Amino acid sequence: MNIQIKKFYYGDIPDGASENEKPNTHKLTEASWPLWEVFMRSKQGLDHKHAGSLHAADAQMAIENGRDVYTRRQEGISIWVVESKYIHASNPDDSEMFYEPSEDKVYRHPTFYDLPDELKHM
Amino acid sequence: MSLHDFEKSFQNKIDNEIKIEPKDWMPEAYRKTNLRQISQHAHSEIVGMLPEGNWISRAPSLKRKVILIAKVQDEAGHGLYLYAAAETLGMSREQMIDDLNSGKAKYSSIFNYPTLSWADMGAVGWLVDGAAILNQVMLCRTSYGPYARAMVRICKEESFHQRQGFESLLVLSKGTKEQRDMCQDAINRWWWPSLMMFGPKDSESTNSDQSMKWKIKRKTNDELRQSFIDMIAEQIKLLGMTLPDPNLKWNENRKHYDFGEINWEEFWSVVKGNGPCNKQRLVARNKAHDEGAWVRAAAIAYAEKRKNKLKIKAA
Amino acid sequence: MNKSSNQLIDYTIYLGDCALILGQRNAEWCAHGPILEQDIAITNITLDLIGQSRNFYQYAAQLINAVENKNATEDSLAYLRMERDFKNLLICELPNGDWAQTVLRQFFFSTFQQLLFEKLKDSPDEHLSAIAVKSIKEINYHIKWSGEWVIRLGDGTEESHNRMISAVNNLWMYTGEFFIAADYENSDLILLKNKWLDKVKDIFDEATLTVPENVFMQTGGKTGNHTEYLGFVLSEMQSLQRTYPGAEW
């Protein structure tokens, strides 16, 4: 597959658009702050939900950065952080065997059962 | 599956409005285009802090000062969300920042213009953020999941920016003669560069429009530019100011405003690095980054030390 | 105007000036911080400080207008007074220096502010008490954030440790002023000194830093005898208000 995208969009200036563009030959040597995933409880009684990511040197700093970055508009009251490298995710290639077998098990859903309208509180 | 099958099933998802997620198979060119676009977008937010940050110390009232600081800070947040979205495509933030600082990576040319008066804070909010929002609202529906999610968060915050910009011009437009002149002058200087933000005319491009097909982008440059002009041409009436384009006129047949020719020579010149502030912007970014190196290194060193101390305690 | 209402006005303005001038200085970091996350963090502190100054100025303006029939506002207090009128602590107006000096200054100042506001909470003046209650929540975070940075840099690399030592040497002489009461303050201010020193020592221990001894202390900020730096801070901050007198923004 060899598609060249040359169209010049706002926010997508193609490589080589600038005459004096220099390749970046600089080597990164600095040890960088690890990446963290931030989960936020927006109010008491709700689950923590993924809010986004950020960089921090350690867990305590990650929580505080989460507070400073992701609660500027009162979005949360509790924060979880986990270093991104410790997140294990299912593989999209497994999607068929993982998730499709449940598709035909309609009997697991309450709407599957036809009951008389007179029956209350069920 | 053959490569061809992968491509077909990928395009199928796109056509059915199913978002692409980081671990999904994607064509290399899709990954690269997204990476380039998202990182440029992030750089634009970060460099965009500079022209407005330029007026924080001189904001004319305490209320305006906190509004401006909060706005510039939001841009840091937006840059951060976008860098995180780009990182899901396999490039570290350090690498992206290094590319920006070395002059390799691009950012929106609009931020290479100087902010010369307080009224520029209003004009930037109203025109530049206004133009950006049209693009960003469209990007909330872009096909790459992390990018779309970052844009949703950004759009929520961004509408405050455009509103405060207009409101601050409104106050100037009702003020003293000096303030009205300042307001008009800022609009005159920012109008054309804002139109250029949408990129070259559609007719200038002969390439197949892969970004549209992949739904990275959903509207063309000219479509977005036209909606912007139609919107601003109406809003400016409330300010009692004028736009610096003698050819700007409502066209009853098209149901759109006609407008004059954009100076594309200037556009390309700024993209190529010859804008009034290209150099200062990169100097400022490099200075902040270089002077922060020892801080970042110390934080890592301390985190390591503490980890080791805890290990010794546990042993 | 009687003496006590005059003193209350001066004291309120003093509290506002400290917050504004330190906020103005910290704001210089916005867009220039060492890493995005910390750029955002210090800017949150900046916004807290300027918010505090507005609360104090609004109250001071109310007091002034009640006794003098003037049109004082938060902005007239921030933008139309000169160096000799400003009462902020000297430490607030010093240039930021590097990140070490900035976080250490924040730690010294916030630790002092917390002790002061804990007392202010019990003030019979309900306005000041209310501002103190609201501000203390912010200040507690400022202490946590800046204290952790002092430890991190003090016990980080050799370079960061040395930079912290320079910061301590540069700033220590400006901390004595905290506890010397101006004539608009209660003289029991001195009682806070040991508590402040205890907190500083705790953090310094963890940071592997030592508290300097026998340092000559600079004073004068509370009575308008400032460093030469303040004039430049004010002329930049006040330029638009001075150039276009009476304009609304």
XYZ file of C-alpha atoms in Angstrom:
686
model
C 0.000 0.000 0.000
C 1.592 3.209 -1.081
C -0.658 6.166 -0.648
C 0.869 9.600 -0.698
C -1.052 12.195 1.231
C 0.017 15.532 -0.104
C -3.065 17.536 0.549
C -2.318 20.427 2.802
C -4.810 20.662 5.613
C -5.020 22.879 8.632
C -3.200 20.856 11.207
C -1.585 18.645 8.607
C 1.316 20.331 6.913
C 3.113 17.661 4.881
C 6.758 16.818 5.404
C 8.942 18.811 3.096
C 6.634 21.833 3.022
C 9.432 23.985 4.253
C 12.532 24.733 2.230
C 14.817 24.989 5.189
C 13.422 21.912 6.850
C 16.159 20.033 8.585
C 15.990 16.405 9.497
C 16.139 15.965 13.247
C 19.475 14.302 13.831
C 19.463 15.011 17.532
C 19.625 11.859 19.667
C 17.397 11.664 22.698
C 19.456 10.789 25.732
C 17.324 12.088 28.550
C 15.490 9.641 30.816
C 11.867 10.609 30.453
C 8.992 10.543 32.916
C 6.841 7.446 32.392
C 3.332 7.605 30.988
C 0.347 7.084 33.321
C -3.337 6.437 32.731
C -5.700 8.497 34.850
C -9.120 7.300 36.021
C -11.566 9.698 37.598
C -14.692 9.385 39.693
C -16.832 12.341 38.659
C -19.109 12.102 41.673
C -19.718 9.918 44.673
C -21.511 6.727 43.679
C -20.109 6.435 40.164
C -17.308 4.259 38.811
C -13.885 5.619 38.018
C -13.699 6.250 34.302
C -10.686 6.684 32.061
C -9.959 10.429 31.869
C -6.745 10.443 29.848
C -2.990 10.076 30.157
C -0.103 12.136 31.450
C 3.558 11.945 32.373
C 4.864 11.887 35.937
C 8.015 10.794 37.745
C 6.173 8.700 40.341
C 2.703 7.650 41.452
C 2.201 10.487 43.928
C 3.123 13.029 41.285
C 0.864 11.284 38.790
C -2.107 11.709 41.130
C -1.304 15.369 41.655
C -0.758 15.954 37.953
C -4.088 14.222 37.383
C -5.658 16.698 39.785
C -3.988 19.665 38.088
C -4.645 18.541 34.519
C -7.986 16.760 34.634
C -10.011 18.511 37.358
C -9.666 22.141 36.318
C -13.410 22.328 35.778
C -14.606 20.220 38.694
C -14.585 17.025 36.640
C -13.653 14.725 39.486
C -13.545 13.942 43.192
C -11.349 10.843 43.220
C -8.397 9.772 41.097
C -6.746 6.462 40.278
C -3.516 6.281 38.344
C -1.691 3.322 36.880
C 1.514 3.344 34.931
C 0.529 2.675 31.319
C 2.952 -0.207 30.927
C 1.023 -2.201 33.519
C -2.208 -2.129 31.538
C -2.856 -5.409 29.774
C -5.333 -5.282 26.935
C -7.175 -7.881 24.909
C -6.103 -8.298 21.334
C -8.436 -6.996 18.629
C -7.578 -10.136 16.588
C -9.387 -12.162 19.242
C -12.540 -10.104 18.919
C -14.472 -12.772 17.023
C -13.908 -15.570 19.514
C -14.095 -13.269 22.508
C -17.199 -11.247 21.896
C -19.295 -12.729 19.132
C -20.290 -15.987 20.861
C -22.472 -13.987 23.248
C -24.403 -12.389 20.434
C -26.883 -15.270 20.012
C -27.569 -15.740 23.710
C -30.597 -13.542 23.675
C -32.159 -15.550 26.492
C -29.733 -13.827 28.871
C -31.582 -10.532 28.457
C -34.781 -9.749 30.372
C -36.528 -8.530 27.218
C -36.393 -12.098 25.845
C -39.300 -13.157 28.038
C -42.851 -12.402 27.009
C -44.980 -11.980 30.089
C -48.573 -10.843 30.592
C -49.007 -7.112 31.143
C -50.927 -7.797 34.369
C -47.757 -9.064 36.003
C -46.372 -6.213 38.101
C -43.075 -5.505 39.754
C -40.946 -7.849 37.694
C -5.773 -12.673 5.710
C -3.868 -10.969 2.940
C -2.887 -7.321 3.136
C -5.658 -6.591 0.696
C -8.215 -8.192 3.032
C -6.941 -6.162 5.955
C -7.294 -2.988 3.942
C -10.775 -3.903 2.878
C -11.959 -4.683 6.361
C -10.298 -1.480 7.606
C -12.096 0.637 5.028
C -15.296 -1.215 5.853
C -15.059 -0.124 9.465
C -14.447 3.469 8.407
C -17.408 3.407 6.027
C -19.608 2.051 8.816
C -18.490 4.802 11.187
C -16.655 2.376 13.459
C -13.740 4.129 15.154
C -10.226 2.829 14.730
C -8.490 2.108 18.053
C -4.745 1.981 18.797
C -4.309 -1.795 18.674
C -6.411 -2.276 15.527
C -4.741 -3.005 12.224
C -4.338 0.153 10.165
C -2.530 1.038 6.964
C 0.880 2.520 7.621
C -0.075 5.703 5.772
C -3.150 6.102 8.000
C -0.967 5.799 11.078
C 1.550 8.273 9.719
C -1.035 10.815 8.623
C -2.733 10.697 11.998
C 0.536 10.890 13.850
C 1.639 13.894 11.834
C -1.698 15.663 12.107
C -2.208 15.033 15.831
C 1.342 15.993 16.748
C 1.149 19.158 14.633
C -2.097 19.962 16.343
C -0.433 19.443 19.739
C 2.528 21.623 18.754
C 0.105 24.337 17.631
C -1.493 24.383 21.064
C 1.886 24.618 22.785
C 3.380 27.274 20.510
C 0.003 29.017 20.611
C 0.532 29.667 24.323
C 3.328 32.106 23.494
C 1.567 34.941 21.620
C -1.132 35.098 24.287
C 1.203 34.445 27.200
C 2.926 37.587 25.955
C 0.117 39.702 27.479
C -0.461 37.931 30.805
C 1.788 40.304 32.765
C 0.088 43.322 31.164
C -3.578 42.320 31.278
C -5.464 45.546 32.060
C -7.632 44.262 34.926
C -7.426 41.435 37.427
C -10.498 39.810 35.894
C -8.939 39.882 32.415
C -5.703 38.568 33.865
C -7.235 35.434 35.386
C -9.310 34.802 32.242
C -6.220 35.031 30.058
C -4.103 32.849 32.342
C -6.837 30.207 32.474
C -7.084 30.288 28.709
C -3.364 29.896 28.075
C -3.319 27.114 30.658
C -6.155 25.356 28.826
C -3.980 25.371 25.728
C -1.275 23.560 27.669
C -3.933 21.023 28.635
C -5.060 20.656 25.032
C -1.495 20.118 23.896
C -1.146 17.487 26.606
C -4.317 15.587 25.565
C -3.170 15.634 21.954
C 0.369 14.472 22.683
C -1.188 11.593 24.623
C -3.403 10.723 21.637
C -0.384 10.798 19.346
C 1.587 8.604 21.734
C -0.933 5.803 21.128
C 0.446 5.663 17.576
C 3.893 4.791 18.785
C 5.904 7.962 19.122
C 6.978 9.313 22.524
C 6.175 12.849 23.590
C 9.898 13.520 24.028
C 10.487 12.606 20.411
C 7.672 14.856 19.222
C 8.900 17.785 21.305
C 12.388 17.183 20.062
C 11.105 17.316 16.488
C 9.318 20.582 17.228
C 12.335 22.162 18.883
C 14.718 21.101 16.138
C 12.533 22.783 13.508
C 11.561 19.486 11.860
C 7.926 19.371 12.943
C 5.356 21.965 11.925
C 2.690 23.876 13.787
C -0.052 26.232 12.681
C 1.470 29.298 11.013
C -0.985 31.639 12.685
C 1.144 31.591 15.828
C 4.047 33.126 13.980
C 2.273 36.481 13.968
C 2.962 38.885 16.847
C 0.413 40.099 19.407
C 0.877 43.860 19.373
C -1.908 45.238 21.512
C -4.326 44.122 24.181
C -7.060 43.951 21.542
C -5.120 41.088 19.964
C -6.182 38.924 22.906
C -9.787 39.439 21.876
C -9.100 39.059 18.159
C -7.126 35.863 18.666
C -9.901 34.399 20.809
C -12.654 35.368 18.417
C -10.988 34.791 15.029
C -8.175 32.307 15.583
C -10.006 30.149 18.121
C -13.165 30.602 16.069
C -11.421 29.195 13.008
C -9.852 26.419 15.054
C -13.191 25.434 16.572
C -14.775 24.798 13.161
C -11.969 22.422 12.414
C -12.089 20.889 15.882
C -15.830 20.312 15.919
C -15.392 18.364 12.719
C -12.515 16.427 14.268
C -14.709 15.272 17.177
C -16.015 12.776 14.612
C -12.649 11.845 13.132
C -12.110 8.125 12.587
C -9.190 7.594 14.976
C -10.684 6.992 18.439
C -8.049 8.629 20.706
C -7.937 11.732 18.493
C -11.739 12.016 18.463
C -11.923 11.644 22.248
C -9.240 14.273 22.811
C -11.135 16.611 20.500
C -14.401 16.122 22.378
C -12.720 17.195 25.597
C -10.992 20.095 23.872
C -14.160 21.366 22.189
C -15.934 21.508 25.545
C -13.237 23.830 26.850
C -12.653 25.729 23.635
C -16.051 27.381 23.388
C -15.137 29.428 26.470
C -12.150 30.774 24.512
C -14.100 32.094 21.586
C -16.775 33.618 23.810
C -14.334 35.427 26.052
C -12.512 36.735 22.959
C -15.656 38.205 21.479
C -16.791 39.618 24.796
C -13.473 41.339 25.336
C -13.693 42.941 21.852
C -17.261 43.960 22.591
C -16.078 45.916 25.624
C -13.380 47.632 23.528
C -15.882 48.430 20.774
C -17.967 50.339 23.315
C -14.957 52.047 24.876
C -12.904 55.149 24.140
C -11.751 56.112 20.658
C -8.317 54.636 21.363
C -9.911 51.361 22.367
C -12.122 51.238 19.266
C -9.092 51.951 17.063
C -7.145 49.249 18.854
C -10.022 46.835 18.281
C -10.304 47.596 14.554
C -6.546 47.391 14.084
C -6.404 43.965 15.711
C -9.232 42.682 13.512
C -7.450 44.069 10.431
C -4.247 42.252 11.274
C -5.777 38.905 12.284
C -8.486 38.556 9.620
C -6.421 37.325 6.682
C -4.106 35.066 8.669
C -7.198 33.411 10.205
C -8.555 32.667 6.731
C -5.221 31.119 5.834
C -5.550 28.751 8.788
C -7.888 26.574 6.713
C -5.110 25.782 4.237
C -4.911 26.206 0.429
C -7.938 26.177 -1.813
C -9.381 22.777 -2.695
C -8.674 23.449 -6.368
C -4.961 23.718 -5.598
C -4.823 20.073 -4.743
C -4.703 17.461 -7.470
C -4.093 14.549 -5.149
C -6.685 11.953 -4.361
C -8.361 12.883 -1.184
C -7.330 10.043 1.073
C -7.907 11.924 4.328
C -11.578 12.357 3.437
C -11.915 8.724 2.435
C -10.424 7.662 5.766
C -12.641 10.173 7.557
C -9.696 11.724 9.310
C -11.153 14.894 7.907
C -14.797 15.313 6.936
C -14.978 18.726 5.323
C -12.761 20.382 2.760
C -10.653 23.454 3.405
C -12.964 25.632 1.306
C -16.103 24.378 3.006
C -14.723 25.155 6.429
C -13.371 28.531 5.332
C -16.729 29.502 3.871
C -18.628 28.626 7.054
C -16.136 30.664 9.037
C -16.526 33.722 6.816
C -20.323 33.462 6.887
C -20.257 33.262 10.660
C -17.798 36.110 11.261
C -19.342 38.443 8.670
C -22.537 38.363 10.707
C -20.927 38.538 14.149
C -18.837 41.589 13.320
C -21.993 43.640 12.899
C -22.510 43.373 16.652
C -19.097 44.924 17.186
C -19.734 47.808 14.812
C -16.344 47.089 13.239
C -15.432 46.122 9.676
C -13.506 43.281 8.072
C -10.587 44.428 5.915
C -11.928 43.015 2.641
C -13.633 45.365 0.147
C -14.923 42.345 -1.780
C -16.769 40.834 1.140
C -20.432 40.765 0.081
C -23.484 38.568 0.612
C -24.245 36.505 -2.492
C -27.952 35.775 -2.632
C -27.521 33.018 -5.241
C -24.909 31.091 -3.348
C -26.419 31.943 0.036
C -22.876 32.629 1.162
C -20.546 35.593 1.486
C -18.185 36.239 -1.424
C -14.725 37.336 -0.390
C -11.458 38.645 -1.817
C -8.343 36.742 -2.817
C -6.088 35.477 -0.047
C -2.403 36.356 -0.279
C -1.020 32.859 -0.760
C 2.485 34.116 -1.213
C 2.446 35.343 2.360
C 0.946 32.042 3.467
C 3.721 29.942 1.959
C 6.360 32.331 3.157
C 5.217 31.933 6.771
C 4.963 28.147 6.409
C 8.528 28.153 5.121
C 9.687 29.838 8.291
C 9.749 33.492 7.289
C 6.867 34.717 9.459
C 7.473 37.631 11.808
C 7.904 35.386 14.857
C 8.958 31.924 13.624
C 12.367 32.335 15.113
C 11.313 33.728 18.511
C 8.721 30.988 18.982
C 11.265 28.214 18.575
C 13.831 29.999 20.698
C 11.272 30.294 23.503
C 10.260 26.621 23.255
C 13.867 25.458 23.225
C 14.780 27.644 26.176
C 11.926 26.303 28.318
C 12.761 22.738 27.384
C 16.519 23.032 27.892
C 16.214 24.873 31.175
C 13.771 22.219 32.372
C 16.119 19.317 31.614
C 17.785 19.256 35.039
C 14.364 19.490 36.725
C 13.031 16.481 34.845
C 16.219 14.533 35.475
C 16.119 15.298 39.203
C 12.535 14.086 39.499
C 13.449 10.788 37.860
C 16.521 10.383 40.042
C 14.500 11.046 43.182
C 11.752 8.616 42.150
C 14.405 5.919 41.623
C 16.008 6.598 44.998
C 12.698 6.376 46.764
C 11.809 3.120 45.040
C 15.104 1.637 46.170
C 14.602 2.845 49.727
C 11.208 1.153 49.833
C 12.749 -2.056 48.511
C 15.425 -2.015 51.202
C 12.783 -1.428 53.861
C 10.705 -4.310 52.544
C 13.686 -6.692 52.425
C -10.912 57.847 59.654
C -9.955 56.272 62.954
C -6.773 54.395 63.555
C -8.232 50.926 63.731
C -10.148 51.106 60.453
C -7.024 52.487 58.830
C -5.070 49.555 60.183
C -7.630 47.086 58.959
C -7.441 48.571 55.461
C -3.645 48.452 55.455
C -3.633 44.893 56.709
C -6.136 43.753 54.097
C -4.146 45.450 51.364
C -0.958 43.836 52.662
C -2.545 40.397 52.346
C -3.790 41.226 48.846
C -0.444 42.631 47.710
C 1.479 39.512 48.757
C -0.886 37.274 46.800
C -0.977 39.492 43.713
C 2.746 40.098 43.388
C 3.632 36.442 43.914
C 0.883 35.519 41.442
C 2.273 37.990 38.915
C 5.732 36.458 39.314
C 4.538 32.850 39.098
C 2.532 33.728 35.991
C 5.821 34.288 34.186
C 6.174 30.486 34.155
C 2.992 30.040 32.134
C 4.079 28.663 28.729
C 7.692 28.363 29.926
C 7.585 25.564 32.520
C 9.974 22.585 32.627
C 7.292 20.122 31.462
C 3.647 20.515 30.436
C 2.166 18.914 33.548
C 4.104 21.238 35.844
C 3.395 24.282 33.699
C -0.260 23.538 34.326
C 0.336 22.868 38.035
C 2.103 26.133 38.830
C -0.469 28.023 36.795
C -3.206 26.611 39.029
C -1.327 28.095 41.983
C -1.029 31.394 40.135
C -4.784 31.472 39.588
C -5.405 30.703 43.265
C -3.109 33.534 44.358
C -4.603 36.150 42.058
C -8.043 34.982 43.150
C -7.031 35.549 46.786
C -5.723 39.014 45.986
C -9.021 39.943 44.352
C -10.929 38.869 47.463
C -8.732 40.978 49.703
C -8.784 44.007 47.389
C -12.538 43.884 46.997
C -12.925 43.914 50.736
C -10.325 46.664 51.154
C -12.090 48.756 48.509
C -15.348 48.343 50.366
C -13.701 49.514 53.591
C -12.057 52.483 51.891
C -15.255 53.576 50.188
C -17.178 53.356 53.443
C -14.903 55.738 55.318
C -13.592 57.997 52.589
C -16.354 58.215 50.019
C -13.990 57.213 47.212
C -14.389 54.896 44.232
C -11.766 52.348 45.114
C -12.018 48.995 43.296
C -9.900 45.859 43.136
C -8.354 47.290 39.977
C -7.654 50.757 41.326
C -5.809 49.083 44.203
C -3.819 46.787 41.917
C -3.161 49.176 39.066
C -3.036 52.712 40.413
C -0.717 52.513 43.407
C 3.055 52.962 43.282
C 5.965 51.045 44.798
C 5.835 52.871 48.135
C 2.154 52.024 48.516
C 2.603 48.306 47.997
C 2.991 46.341 51.211
C 3.876 42.880 49.936
C 6.677 40.844 51.473
C 9.972 41.289 49.650
C 10.200 37.595 48.863
C 7.112 37.855 46.632
C 8.658 40.396 44.264
C 12.035 38.704 43.723
C 12.689 37.373 40.224
C 11.700 33.720 39.774
C 15.232 32.467 39.253
C 15.266 28.799 38.350
C 12.652 26.157 39.195
C 14.440 25.461 42.504
C 14.115 29.049 43.664
C 10.505 29.247 42.500
C 9.348 26.134 44.353
C 11.327 27.010 47.483
C 9.840 30.498 47.587
C 6.373 28.987 47.201
C 7.065 26.572 50.015
C 8.356 29.284 52.388
C 5.507 31.628 51.552
C 2.670 29.096 51.589
C 3.833 27.596 54.882
C 3.799 31.063 56.407
C 0.468 31.914 54.774
C -1.128 28.782 56.185
C -0.105 29.634 59.771
C -1.279 33.200 59.318
C -4.622 32.217 57.821
C -5.271 29.574 60.462
C -5.296 32.494 62.904
C -7.190 34.727 60.509
C -9.936 32.122 60.412
C -10.768 33.040 64.003
C -10.708 36.759 63.320
C -13.740 38.682 64.585
C -13.805 40.312 61.153
C -16.071 37.925 59.273
C -14.902 39.028 55.809
C -11.280 38.245 56.536
C -12.277 35.065 58.280
C -14.288 33.916 55.252
C -11.443 34.650 52.838
C -9.079 32.737 55.108
C -11.349 29.691 55.261
C -11.596 29.554 51.479
C -7.896 30.211 50.892
C -6.573 27.645 53.350
C -7.833 24.795 51.194
C -5.817 26.162 48.290
C -2.783 26.870 50.436
C -2.674 23.329 51.811
C -2.236 22.070 48.268
C 0.393 24.718 47.512
C 2.412 23.498 50.506
C 2.075 19.879 49.473
C 3.071 20.586 45.882
C 5.984 22.896 46.662
C 7.207 20.843 49.647
C 7.381 17.726 47.492
C 9.384 19.629 44.897
C 11.797 20.899 47.546
C 12.390 17.296 48.657
C 12.623 15.994 45.107
C 15.196 18.559 44.054
C 17.111 18.547 47.334
C 17.458 14.768 47.228
C 17.508 14.385 43.424
C 20.710 14.769 41.428
C 23.899 16.529 42.414
C 22.944 19.439 40.194
C 19.460 19.799 41.631
C 20.847 19.550 45.166
C 23.323 22.349 44.472
C 20.635 24.468 42.908
C 18.480 24.013 46.006
C 21.368 25.129 48.190
C 21.741 28.292 46.100
C 18.022 28.877 46.328
C 18.134 28.553 50.124
C 21.049 30.986 50.242
C 19.255 33.457 48.005
C 15.934 33.362 49.801
C 16.604 32.771 53.479
C 17.339 36.429 54.249
C 13.820 37.325 53.128
C 12.022 34.995 55.538
C 12.638 36.976 58.733
C 10.234 39.646 57.573
C 7.295 37.230 57.810
C 7.255 37.468 61.593
C 8.061 41.123 62.242
C 4.775 42.885 62.775
C 4.062 46.129 60.978
C 2.049 48.707 62.918
C -1.137 47.436 61.252
C -0.532 43.871 62.514
C -0.885 42.057 65.819
C 2.394 41.693 67.609
C 1.734 38.009 68.421
C 2.875 37.271 64.872
C 6.225 36.258 66.338
C 4.552 33.205 67.864
C 4.208 31.681 64.412
C 7.924 31.662 63.832
C 8.744 28.415 65.603
C 5.929 26.528 63.955
C 7.098 27.743 60.581
C 10.660 26.738 61.348
C 9.547 23.265 62.477
C 7.732 22.633 59.214
C 10.656 23.920 57.175
C 13.071 21.720 59.116
C 10.903 18.645 58.533
C 10.928 19.157 54.809
C 14.596 20.169 54.732
C 15.526 16.966 56.577
C 13.882 14.881 53.911
C 15.420 17.060 51.229
C 18.909 16.633 52.755
C 19.168 20.410 53.128
C 20.227 22.413 56.179
C 18.642 25.501 57.631
C 21.082 28.444 57.520
C 22.005 30.155 60.734
C 22.965 33.709 61.688
C 21.704 35.265 58.479
C 20.983 38.983 58.435
C 17.299 39.421 57.627
C 16.058 41.917 55.059
C 12.876 43.804 55.890
C 10.830 46.669 54.554
C 8.201 45.228 52.222
C 5.355 45.614 54.697
C 6.030 49.344 54.956
C 6.702 49.992 51.284
C 10.509 49.837 51.341
C 10.986 47.428 48.472
C 13.738 45.998 46.347
C 14.388 47.639 42.999
C 12.611 44.745 41.304
C 9.113 45.824 42.314
C 9.099 48.985 40.212
C 9.556 46.955 37.043
C 6.909 44.440 38.028
C 4.435 47.278 38.569
C 5.286 49.309 35.497
C 4.711 46.274 33.304
C 1.572 45.185 35.110
C 0.046 48.668 35.218
C 1.022 49.898 31.756
C -2.419 49.815 30.105
C -4.230 51.364 33.054
C -1.617 54.110 33.173
C -1.648 54.785 29.426
C -5.439 54.952 29.102
C -6.702 56.462 32.350
C -10.310 55.704 33.151
C -10.849 53.189 30.334
C -12.961 50.079 30.974
C -11.538 46.724 29.902
